Coordinates of C-alpha atoms and ligand atoms in Angstrom, one line a residue:
M1 CA 145.3 -147.8 -107.6
A2 CA 147.0 -150.7 -109.4
D3 CA 144.8 -152.7 -111.7
L4 CA 146.1 -156.3 -112.0
E5 CA 143.2 -157.9 -113.8
L6 CA 144.1 -159.9 -116.9
T7 CA 141.6 -159.0 -119.7
D8 CA 140.9 -160.6 -123.0
D9 CA 141.7 -157.5 -125.0
V10 CA 144.8 -157.8 -127.2
P11 CA 146.2 -154.3 -128.0
P12 CA 147.5 -153.5 -131.5
E13 CA 151.0 -153.1 -130.0
A14 CA 151.1 -156.8 -129.2
D15 CA 154.1 -158.6 -130.8
D16 CA 153.4 -162.3 -131.3
G17 CA 150.8 -162.2 -128.6
V18 CA 153.0 -160.4 -126.0
W19 CA 152.8 -156.8 -124.8
L20 CA 153.4 -154.6 -121.8
T21 CA 150.7 -153.0 -119.7
C22 CA 151.0 -150.2 -117.1
I23 CA 149.4 -151.4 -113.9
E24 CA 148.5 -147.9 -112.9
C25 CA 147.0 -146.2 -116.0
G26 CA 146.4 -149.2 -118.3
E27 CA 148.6 -147.8 -121.2
T28 CA 149.9 -150.6 -123.4
F29 CA 153.3 -150.9 -125.2
A30 CA 155.0 -153.1 -127.7
P31 CA 157.4 -155.4 -125.8
F32 CA 160.7 -154.9 -127.6
D33 CA 160.5 -151.9 -129.8
A34 CA 162.1 -149.6 -127.2
I35 CA 163.8 -150.0 -123.8
R36 CA 161.5 -149.0 -121.0
Y37 CA 161.1 -150.2 -117.4
T38 CA 158.2 -148.1 -116.3
C39 CA 155.2 -146.4 -118.1
D40 CA 156.1 -143.5 -120.4
D41 CA 153.0 -141.6 -119.3
C42 CA 152.7 -142.1 -115.5
D43 CA 155.9 -143.9 -114.5
G44 CA 153.8 -146.8 -113.2
L45 CA 155.1 -150.4 -113.0
L46 CA 154.8 -152.5 -116.2
E47 CA 153.6 -156.0 -116.5
V48 CA 154.1 -158.5 -119.4
R49 CA 150.8 -159.7 -120.8
Y50 CA 150.0 -162.5 -123.2
A51 CA 147.1 -163.2 -125.6
D52 CA 147.2 -166.9 -124.7
L53 CA 147.8 -168.4 -121.3
P54 CA 148.7 -172.1 -121.0
T55 CA 147.4 -174.8 -118.7
F56 CA 149.7 -177.4 -117.0
D57 CA 149.4 -179.9 -119.9
E58 CA 151.2 -177.5 -122.2
F59 CA 154.5 -177.7 -120.3
E60 CA 157.2 -180.0 -121.2
G61 CA 161.0 -180.5 -120.5
R62 CA 162.7 -179.4 -117.4
G63 CA 163.7 -176.2 -115.6
V64 CA 162.6 -172.6 -116.3
W65 CA 162.2 -173.2 -120.0
R66 CA 159.8 -176.1 -119.4
Y67 CA 157.3 -173.2 -119.0
N68 CA 158.1 -171.4 -122.2
A69 CA 154.4 -171.5 -123.2
A70 CA 154.0 -169.0 -120.3
L71 CA 157.1 -166.9 -121.2
P72 CA 157.9 -164.4 -124.0
F73 CA 160.5 -166.7 -125.7
E74 CA 161.0 -170.3 -126.6
E75 CA 164.5 -170.3 -125.0
G76 CA 166.9 -168.0 -123.2
V77 CA 170.5 -167.7 -122.1
T78 CA 170.6 -170.7 -119.9
L79 CA 173.0 -172.4 -117.5
P80 CA 170.4 -174.2 -117.0
E81 CA 168.2 -173.0 -114.1
G82 CA 165.1 -174.0 -112.2
D83 CA 163.9 -177.5 -111.4
T84 CA 164.9 -177.0 -107.8
P85 CA 164.0 -179.5 -105.0
L86 CA 160.9 -179.4 -102.9
H87 CA 162.2 -180.9 -99.7
R88 CA 160.2 -182.8 -97.2
V89 CA 161.3 -181.7 -93.7
P90 CA 159.4 -184.1 -91.3
R91 CA 161.0 -183.0 -88.0
L92 CA 160.5 -179.3 -88.7
E93 CA 156.9 -180.0 -90.0
D94 CA 156.2 -181.7 -86.6
D95 CA 157.9 -179.0 -84.6
V96 CA 156.1 -176.1 -86.4
G97 CA 152.9 -178.1 -86.2
V98 CA 151.3 -177.9 -89.6
D99 CA 149.7 -180.6 -91.7
A100 CA 152.4 -180.6 -94.4
L101 CA 155.5 -178.5 -94.7
R102 CA 157.8 -178.5 -97.8
V103 CA 160.8 -176.3 -98.5
K104 CA 161.4 -175.1 -102.0
H105 CA 165.2 -174.7 -102.1
E106 CA 166.0 -172.0 -104.6
G107 CA 169.6 -172.1 -103.4
M108 CA 170.0 -175.0 -105.7
N109 CA 170.0 -172.9 -108.9
P110 CA 173.3 -172.5 -110.8
T111 CA 174.6 -169.4 -109.0
G112 CA 172.9 -170.4 -105.8
S113 CA 169.7 -168.2 -105.8
F114 CA 166.4 -167.7 -107.5
K115 CA 167.8 -164.8 -109.4
D116 CA 168.9 -167.1 -112.1
R117 CA 165.3 -167.7 -113.2
G118 CA 164.9 -164.0 -113.8
M119 CA 168.2 -163.6 -115.5
T120 CA 167.7 -166.4 -118.0
V121 CA 164.8 -164.4 -119.4
G122 CA 166.1 -160.9 -118.7
V123 CA 169.4 -161.5 -120.5
R124 CA 167.5 -163.0 -123.5
V125 CA 165.5 -159.8 -123.6
A126 CA 168.7 -157.7 -123.5
Q127 CA 169.8 -159.6 -126.6
E128 CA 166.5 -158.9 -128.3
V129 CA 166.6 -155.2 -127.7
G130 CA 170.3 -155.1 -128.7
V131 CA 172.2 -153.7 -125.7
D132 CA 175.7 -154.7 -124.7
R133 CA 176.1 -153.4 -121.1
L134 CA 173.9 -154.8 -118.3
A135 CA 173.6 -153.3 -114.9
C136 CA 172.0 -153.9 -111.5
A137 CA 172.0 -152.7 -107.9
S138 CA 172.2 -155.6 -105.6
T139 CA 172.4 -156.9 -102.0
G140 CA 174.5 -159.6 -103.7
N141 CA 172.6 -162.4 -105.3
T142 CA 171.3 -160.4 -108.3
S143 CA 174.9 -159.3 -109.0
A144 CA 176.2 -162.9 -108.9
A145 CA 173.4 -164.0 -111.3
L146 CA 173.8 -161.0 -113.6
A147 CA 177.6 -161.5 -113.8
A148 CA 177.2 -165.2 -114.7
Y149 CA 174.4 -164.8 -117.2
G150 CA 176.0 -161.7 -118.7
A151 CA 179.2 -163.7 -119.1
R152 CA 177.3 -166.5 -120.7
G153 CA 175.6 -164.1 -123.1
G154 CA 178.9 -162.4 -123.9
M155 CA 177.9 -159.0 -122.4
E156 CA 179.6 -156.4 -120.2
T157 CA 178.2 -156.3 -116.7
L158 CA 178.2 -153.5 -114.1
V159 CA 177.0 -154.1 -110.5
L160 CA 176.5 -151.5 -107.8
L161 CA 176.7 -152.9 -104.2
P162 CA 176.2 -151.2 -100.8
A163 CA 179.8 -151.1 -99.4
G164 CA 180.4 -153.5 -96.5
K165 CA 176.9 -155.0 -96.7
V166 CA 177.3 -157.8 -99.2
A167 CA 178.1 -161.4 -98.1
A168 CA 181.5 -162.8 -99.2
G169 CA 180.3 -165.6 -101.5
K170 CA 178.2 -163.2 -103.6
I171 CA 181.0 -160.7 -104.2
A172 CA 183.4 -163.6 -105.1
Q173 CA 180.9 -164.8 -107.7
A174 CA 180.3 -161.4 -109.3
S175 CA 184.1 -160.8 -109.4
L176 CA 185.1 -164.2 -110.9
H177 CA 182.3 -164.0 -113.5
G178 CA 183.8 -160.7 -114.7
A179 CA 181.4 -158.0 -113.5
R180 CA 182.8 -154.6 -112.9
I181 CA 181.9 -154.1 -109.2
L182 CA 181.2 -150.6 -107.9
E183 CA 180.9 -150.4 -104.1
V184 CA 178.7 -147.4 -103.2
D185 CA 178.9 -145.6 -99.9
G186 CA 175.2 -146.0 -99.3
N187 CA 172.5 -148.7 -98.9
F188 CA 170.8 -150.9 -101.6
D189 CA 168.0 -148.5 -102.2
Q190 CA 170.5 -145.7 -103.0
C191 CA 172.4 -148.0 -105.3
L192 CA 169.1 -148.7 -107.2
D193 CA 168.4 -145.0 -107.5
I194 CA 171.8 -144.6 -109.2
V195 CA 171.3 -147.6 -111.5
Q196 CA 167.9 -146.2 -112.5
D197 CA 169.6 -142.9 -113.4
L198 CA 172.2 -144.7 -115.5
A199 CA 169.5 -146.7 -117.3
A200 CA 167.5 -143.6 -117.9
R201 CA 170.5 -142.0 -119.5
G202 CA 170.9 -145.0 -121.8
E203 CA 174.2 -146.1 -120.2
A204 CA 173.1 -149.6 -119.3
Y205 CA 170.2 -152.1 -119.5
L206 CA 168.7 -152.4 -116.0
L207 CA 168.2 -156.0 -114.8
N208 CA 166.8 -155.4 -111.3
S209 CA 163.3 -156.8 -110.6
L210 CA 161.8 -153.4 -111.7
N211 CA 162.4 -154.9 -115.2
P212 CA 159.1 -156.7 -115.8
F213 CA 160.8 -159.5 -117.8
R214 CA 162.8 -160.6 -114.8
L215 CA 159.6 -161.4 -113.0
E216 CA 158.4 -163.6 -115.9
G217 CA 161.3 -166.0 -115.2
Q218 CA 160.7 -165.9 -111.5
K219 CA 157.0 -166.8 -111.8
T220 CA 158.2 -170.3 -112.7
I221 CA 158.9 -170.8 -109.0
G222 CA 155.2 -170.8 -108.6
L223 CA 154.6 -173.1 -111.5
E224 CA 157.1 -175.6 -110.1
I225 CA 155.7 -175.4 -106.6
M226 CA 152.1 -176.1 -107.9
E227 CA 153.2 -179.0 -110.1
S228 CA 155.5 -180.7 -107.6
F229 CA 153.4 -180.2 -104.5
H230 CA 150.4 -181.6 -106.3
A231 CA 152.4 -184.6 -107.5
D232 CA 153.7 -185.2 -103.9
H233 CA 150.6 -184.3 -101.9
G234 CA 147.6 -184.7 -104.2
E235 CA 146.5 -181.1 -103.8
Y236 CA 147.9 -177.6 -104.0
P237 CA 149.4 -175.9 -101.0
D238 CA 147.3 -173.7 -98.8
R239 CA 150.1 -171.2 -98.2
I240 CA 153.4 -170.1 -99.6
V241 CA 155.7 -168.3 -97.1
L242 CA 158.6 -166.3 -98.6
P243 CA 161.2 -163.7 -97.6
V244 CA 160.6 -160.2 -99.0
G245 CA 163.1 -157.6 -100.0
N246 CA 162.1 -155.7 -103.2
A247 CA 159.0 -157.9 -103.3
G248 CA 159.8 -159.2 -106.8
N249 CA 159.1 -162.8 -106.0
T250 CA 155.8 -161.9 -104.2
A251 CA 154.7 -160.0 -107.3
A252 CA 155.9 -162.8 -109.6
L253 CA 154.1 -165.5 -107.6
Y254 CA 150.9 -163.5 -107.7
K255 CA 151.2 -163.1 -111.4
C256 CA 151.7 -166.8 -111.8
F257 CA 148.5 -167.6 -109.9
R258 CA 146.4 -164.9 -111.7
E259 CA 147.5 -166.4 -115.0
L260 CA 146.7 -170.0 -113.9
V261 CA 143.3 -168.9 -112.8
K262 CA 142.7 -167.0 -116.0
A263 CA 143.8 -170.1 -118.1
G264 CA 141.4 -172.2 -116.1
A265 CA 144.3 -174.4 -114.7
I266 CA 143.3 -173.8 -111.1
T267 CA 140.3 -172.2 -109.4
E268 CA 140.5 -169.0 -107.3
D269 CA 140.1 -170.9 -104.1
Q270 CA 143.1 -173.1 -105.0
V271 CA 145.5 -170.1 -105.0
P272 CA 147.9 -170.3 -102.1
K273 CA 147.9 -167.5 -99.5
L274 CA 151.0 -165.4 -100.2
T275 CA 152.7 -164.7 -96.9
G276 CA 155.7 -162.3 -96.8
V277 CA 158.4 -162.2 -94.2
Q278 CA 160.8 -159.3 -93.5
A279 CA 163.5 -158.7 -91.0
E280 CA 162.4 -156.4 -88.2
G281 CA 165.0 -153.9 -89.1
A282 CA 163.8 -153.6 -92.8
A283 CA 160.0 -154.2 -92.8
P284 CA 158.2 -151.5 -94.9
M285 CA 156.0 -154.2 -96.5
V286 CA 154.8 -155.5 -93.1
E287 CA 154.1 -151.9 -92.1
A288 CA 152.1 -151.3 -95.3
I289 CA 150.0 -154.5 -94.7
E290 CA 149.4 -153.6 -91.1
E291 CA 148.3 -150.0 -92.1
G292 CA 146.2 -151.1 -95.1
A293 CA 148.4 -148.8 -97.3
E294 CA 148.5 -149.1 -101.2
D295 CA 152.2 -148.6 -101.3
T296 CA 155.1 -148.7 -98.9
T297 CA 156.8 -145.7 -97.2
R298 CA 160.5 -145.8 -97.7
W299 CA 162.6 -146.6 -94.7
D300 CA 165.9 -144.7 -94.9
E301 CA 167.6 -146.6 -92.1
V302 CA 167.6 -150.4 -92.5
E303 CA 169.6 -153.0 -90.7
T304 CA 169.6 -156.8 -90.5
R305 CA 172.1 -159.7 -90.5
A306 CA 170.0 -161.1 -93.4
T307 CA 171.8 -158.7 -95.8
A308 CA 170.0 -160.0 -98.9
I309 CA 166.7 -158.4 -97.6
R310 CA 168.2 -155.2 -96.1
I311 CA 165.9 -153.1 -98.2
G312 CA 163.8 -150.1 -97.3
N313 CA 162.0 -149.3 -100.5
P314 CA 160.5 -152.4 -102.1
V315 CA 160.0 -151.2 -105.7
N316 CA 157.5 -154.0 -106.5
A317 CA 155.2 -153.2 -103.6
P318 CA 152.3 -151.9 -105.9
K319 CA 152.2 -155.4 -107.5
A320 CA 152.9 -157.4 -104.4
L321 CA 150.6 -155.8 -101.8
P322 CA 147.4 -156.6 -103.8
G323 CA 148.8 -160.1 -104.1
I324 CA 149.1 -160.6 -100.4
R325 CA 145.7 -159.2 -99.8
A326 CA 143.8 -160.9 -102.6
T327 CA 145.1 -164.3 -101.7
G328 CA 144.2 -163.9 -98.0
G329 CA 147.9 -163.9 -97.0
T330 CA 149.7 -161.6 -94.6
A331 CA 153.2 -160.2 -93.8
V332 CA 155.2 -160.6 -90.7
A333 CA 158.5 -159.3 -89.3
V334 CA 161.0 -161.5 -87.5
S335 CA 164.2 -160.7 -85.5
D336 CA 167.7 -161.6 -86.6
K337 CA 167.7 -164.1 -83.6
E338 CA 164.6 -165.9 -85.0
I339 CA 166.2 -166.0 -88.5
T340 CA 169.4 -167.6 -87.1
A341 CA 167.4 -170.2 -85.2
A342 CA 165.4 -171.0 -88.4
Q343 CA 168.7 -171.3 -90.3
R344 CA 169.8 -173.9 -87.8
D345 CA 166.5 -175.7 -88.0
L346 CA 166.8 -176.0 -91.7
A347 CA 170.4 -177.1 -91.5
G348 CA 169.3 -179.8 -89.1
E349 CA 167.2 -181.2 -91.9
G350 CA 170.2 -181.1 -94.2
V351 CA 169.0 -178.0 -96.0
G352 CA 171.7 -175.3 -96.1
V353 CA 170.4 -171.7 -96.6
E354 CA 171.6 -168.2 -96.2
P355 CA 170.0 -166.0 -93.5
A356 CA 167.4 -164.2 -95.7
S357 CA 166.1 -167.5 -96.8
A358 CA 165.5 -168.8 -93.3
A359 CA 163.3 -165.8 -92.7
S360 CA 160.5 -167.8 -94.4
V361 CA 160.7 -170.5 -91.7
A362 CA 161.1 -168.0 -88.9
G363 CA 158.0 -166.2 -90.1
L364 CA 156.0 -169.4 -90.4
R365 CA 156.9 -170.3 -86.8
K366 CA 155.9 -166.9 -85.6
L367 CA 152.5 -167.0 -87.4
R368 CA 151.8 -170.5 -86.2
R369 CA 152.6 -169.5 -82.6
E370 CA 150.3 -166.5 -82.9
G371 CA 147.6 -168.7 -84.4
E372 CA 147.5 -166.8 -87.7
V373 CA 148.5 -170.0 -89.5
D374 CA 146.3 -173.0 -88.7
G375 CA 147.7 -176.4 -87.8
S376 CA 145.6 -178.0 -90.6
E377 CA 147.4 -176.0 -93.3
S378 CA 149.8 -177.3 -95.9
V379 CA 152.6 -174.9 -96.4
V380 CA 155.6 -174.3 -98.7
C381 CA 158.4 -172.2 -97.4
L382 CA 160.6 -170.6 -100.0
T383 CA 164.4 -170.6 -99.3
T384 CA 165.9 -168.2 -101.7
G385 CA 169.7 -168.6 -101.4
H386 CA 172.3 -171.2 -100.6
L387 CA 174.2 -171.4 -97.3
L388 CA 177.6 -170.8 -99.0
K389 CA 176.5 -167.4 -100.2
D390 CA 177.2 -166.1 -96.7
P391 CA 179.9 -168.3 -95.1
D392 CA 180.5 -165.9 -92.3
A393 CA 176.8 -166.1 -91.1
A394 CA 176.9 -169.9 -91.4
A395 CA 180.0 -170.2 -89.3
E396 CA 178.5 -167.8 -86.7
A397 CA 175.3 -169.9 -86.5
G398 CA 177.1 -173.2 -86.5
A399 CA 179.4 -175.1 -84.0
E400 CA 182.9 -173.9 -83.3
P401 CA 185.7 -176.0 -84.7
E402 CA 187.8 -177.6 -81.8
P403 CA 191.6 -177.5 -81.9
V404 CA 192.9 -181.0 -81.1
P405 CA 196.4 -182.7 -80.9
N406 CA 197.6 -184.6 -83.9
D407 CA 197.0 -188.0 -82.1
T408 CA 194.3 -190.6 -82.3
D409 CA 194.2 -191.5 -78.6
A410 CA 194.1 -187.9 -77.5
I411 CA 191.3 -187.3 -80.0
L412 CA 189.4 -190.4 -78.6
D413 CA 189.7 -189.0 -75.1
I414 CA 188.3 -185.6 -76.2
I415 CA 185.4 -187.0 -78.1
D416 CA 184.5 -189.5 -75.3
D417 CA 184.8 -186.7 -72.8
G418 CA 182.1 -184.6 -74.5
S419 CA 178.6 -185.7 -75.3
S420 CA 179.7 -187.6 -78.4
S421 CA 177.1 -190.4 -78.2
V422 CA 177.3 -190.6 -82.0
G423 CA 181.0 -191.4 -81.8
K424 CA 180.4 -194.1 -79.3
S425 CA 177.6 -195.7 -81.2
V426 CA 179.7 -195.6 -84.4
R427 CA 182.5 -197.5 -82.6
R428 CA 180.0 -200.0 -81.1
Q429 CA 178.8 -200.7 -84.7
A430 CA 182.4 -201.1 -85.8
G431 CA 183.0 -203.5 -83.0
K432 CA 179.9 -205.5 -84.0
V433 CA 181.2 -205.8 -87.6
A434 CA 184.6 -207.0 -86.4
D435 CA 183.0 -209.7 -84.2
S436 CA 180.6 -210.7 -86.9
P437 CA 181.0 -214.1 -88.5
S438 CA 180.3 -212.7 -91.9
L439 CA 183.5 -210.7 -91.8
P440 CA 185.8 -213.5 -92.9
A441 CA 183.4 -214.1 -95.8
L442 CA 183.6 -210.5 -96.8
V443 CA 187.4 -210.5 -96.6
A444 CA 187.5 -213.7 -98.6
G445 CA 185.2 -212.3 -101.2
G446 CA 187.3 -209.2 -101.5
L447 CA 190.5 -211.2 -101.9
G448 CA 188.8 -213.3 -104.5
L449 CA 187.8 -210.3 -106.5
A450 CA 191.3 -208.8 -106.3
Y451 CA 192.7 -212.1 -107.6
L452 CA 190.3 -212.2 -110.5
Y453 CA 191.1 -208.6 -111.4
R454 CA 194.8 -209.3 -111.4
K455 CA 194.3 -212.4 -113.6
L456 CA 192.2 -210.5 -116.1
R457 CA 194.8 -207.7 -116.3
S458 CA 197.7 -210.1 -116.9
K459 CA 195.8 -211.7 -119.8
R460 CA 195.6 -208.4 -121.8
Ligands
F0G501 N1 166.2 -163.8 -100.5 C1 167.4 -163.6 -101.1 C2 168.4 -164.6 -100.8 C3 167.6 -162.5 -101.9 O1 168.8 -162.3 -102.4 C4 166.6 -161.5 -102.1 C5 166.8 -160.4 -102.9 C6 165.3 -161.8 -101.5 C7 165.2 -162.9 -100.7 C8 164.2 -160.9 -101.7 O2 163.5 -161.1 -102.9 O3 163.4 -158.8 -103.8 O4 162.0 -160.7 -104.7 O5 161.5 -159.7 -102.5 N2 167.9 -160.0 -103.3 C9 168.2 -158.9 -104.2 C10 169.6 -158.9 -104.7 C11 167.7 -157.6 -103.8 O6 170.1 -157.8 -105.0 O7 170.2 -159.9 -104.7 P1 162.6 -160.0 -103.5

């Protein structure tokens, strides 16, 4: 069983207070002397550990590297990333019926997803261990981030994608940033199997979230949420709801909170309840939570419109499941229909996200409806990727464009004919301005300025 307790013992392998620990057998390793992704002895997942853990007052600057006191390096290969908005969404908050709801929009990172936080650290580690070819399997966002950060770091990038199952925006990014794109006739989990084989044969440095350094970058999502929610609301959130694919973020957030507790920055009862959301067609984590299992059972057949989380074998489950349980959270599955409805809800607040991201809001709605989430709770929903990542899904969820004649009167007829109350009120306002006595003054003022400007120019 995974042991995620942070101890005070610093092993002799530690390099500048940083080392790797196997969460299954406890074996420790030097962080950068060799390339490894899992334990040499038992193949368990590795976790980055530190001799010193910072409190909030040790952080300065902006973005991911504001938190360098909690990371293995002072700085990384940066674009820069992090420092994403924590949106207020008052109508949605009311509608869902919780005390406070905020949306942490990770789609505002440089390549449009949270993956950038992992890559700024991961590509820095790749430089440290001296590799020149980076690789990942991806449902799309990881490939876009790897391609951009690899390009920035001057390294070759190779991405393996499930053919026909990656949204257009993501392939465009990977392609333009210069990744070699291999489309596999298989699903994401099978792509990851192959990338792990390539990495084991020394052909490429693996930058999926199996790489423990990626999760170090991603834990800064938790640090930002805690800092900004506290600044905005005067306390920490009761719950964080997030979409789950490979369960990297869930694992990273739990690590963030364990480290904050260990450092004495927060108490155990201030740790938010980690609540994972999956699509009904790809929900092995939900199944494991419901069955009280220690690990997930691989789903060979997965399907969802939220292609980013079309994953049947969440590799970080042994780190994430204890996190959901220890924080008092839960996991829930939602339908594609509920995901699309939540995508529209967010868009109605001006927050544009891709389908997988909207799963967090869909899950919160469902848990609230079922009474699992209380109306007195303060909640942060994580939205992981930008609307433009999947333009086809956005167009399907949005309103149809209307073909109209090339003629103002005909267009006026059409918009008056429909329910365009907005159009009418805009024209009423325009009418008011035209009738208003202050208009001549405005025109005179404008003419006066134009006159002055011409005079000044002619003097040059
Ligand atoms: N949301 C989005 C938009 C994602 O792209 C992913 C994962 C997740 C959620 C799930 O996060 O794996 O940490 O549980 N995308 C990966 C990729 C698998 O290849 O881009 P997780």
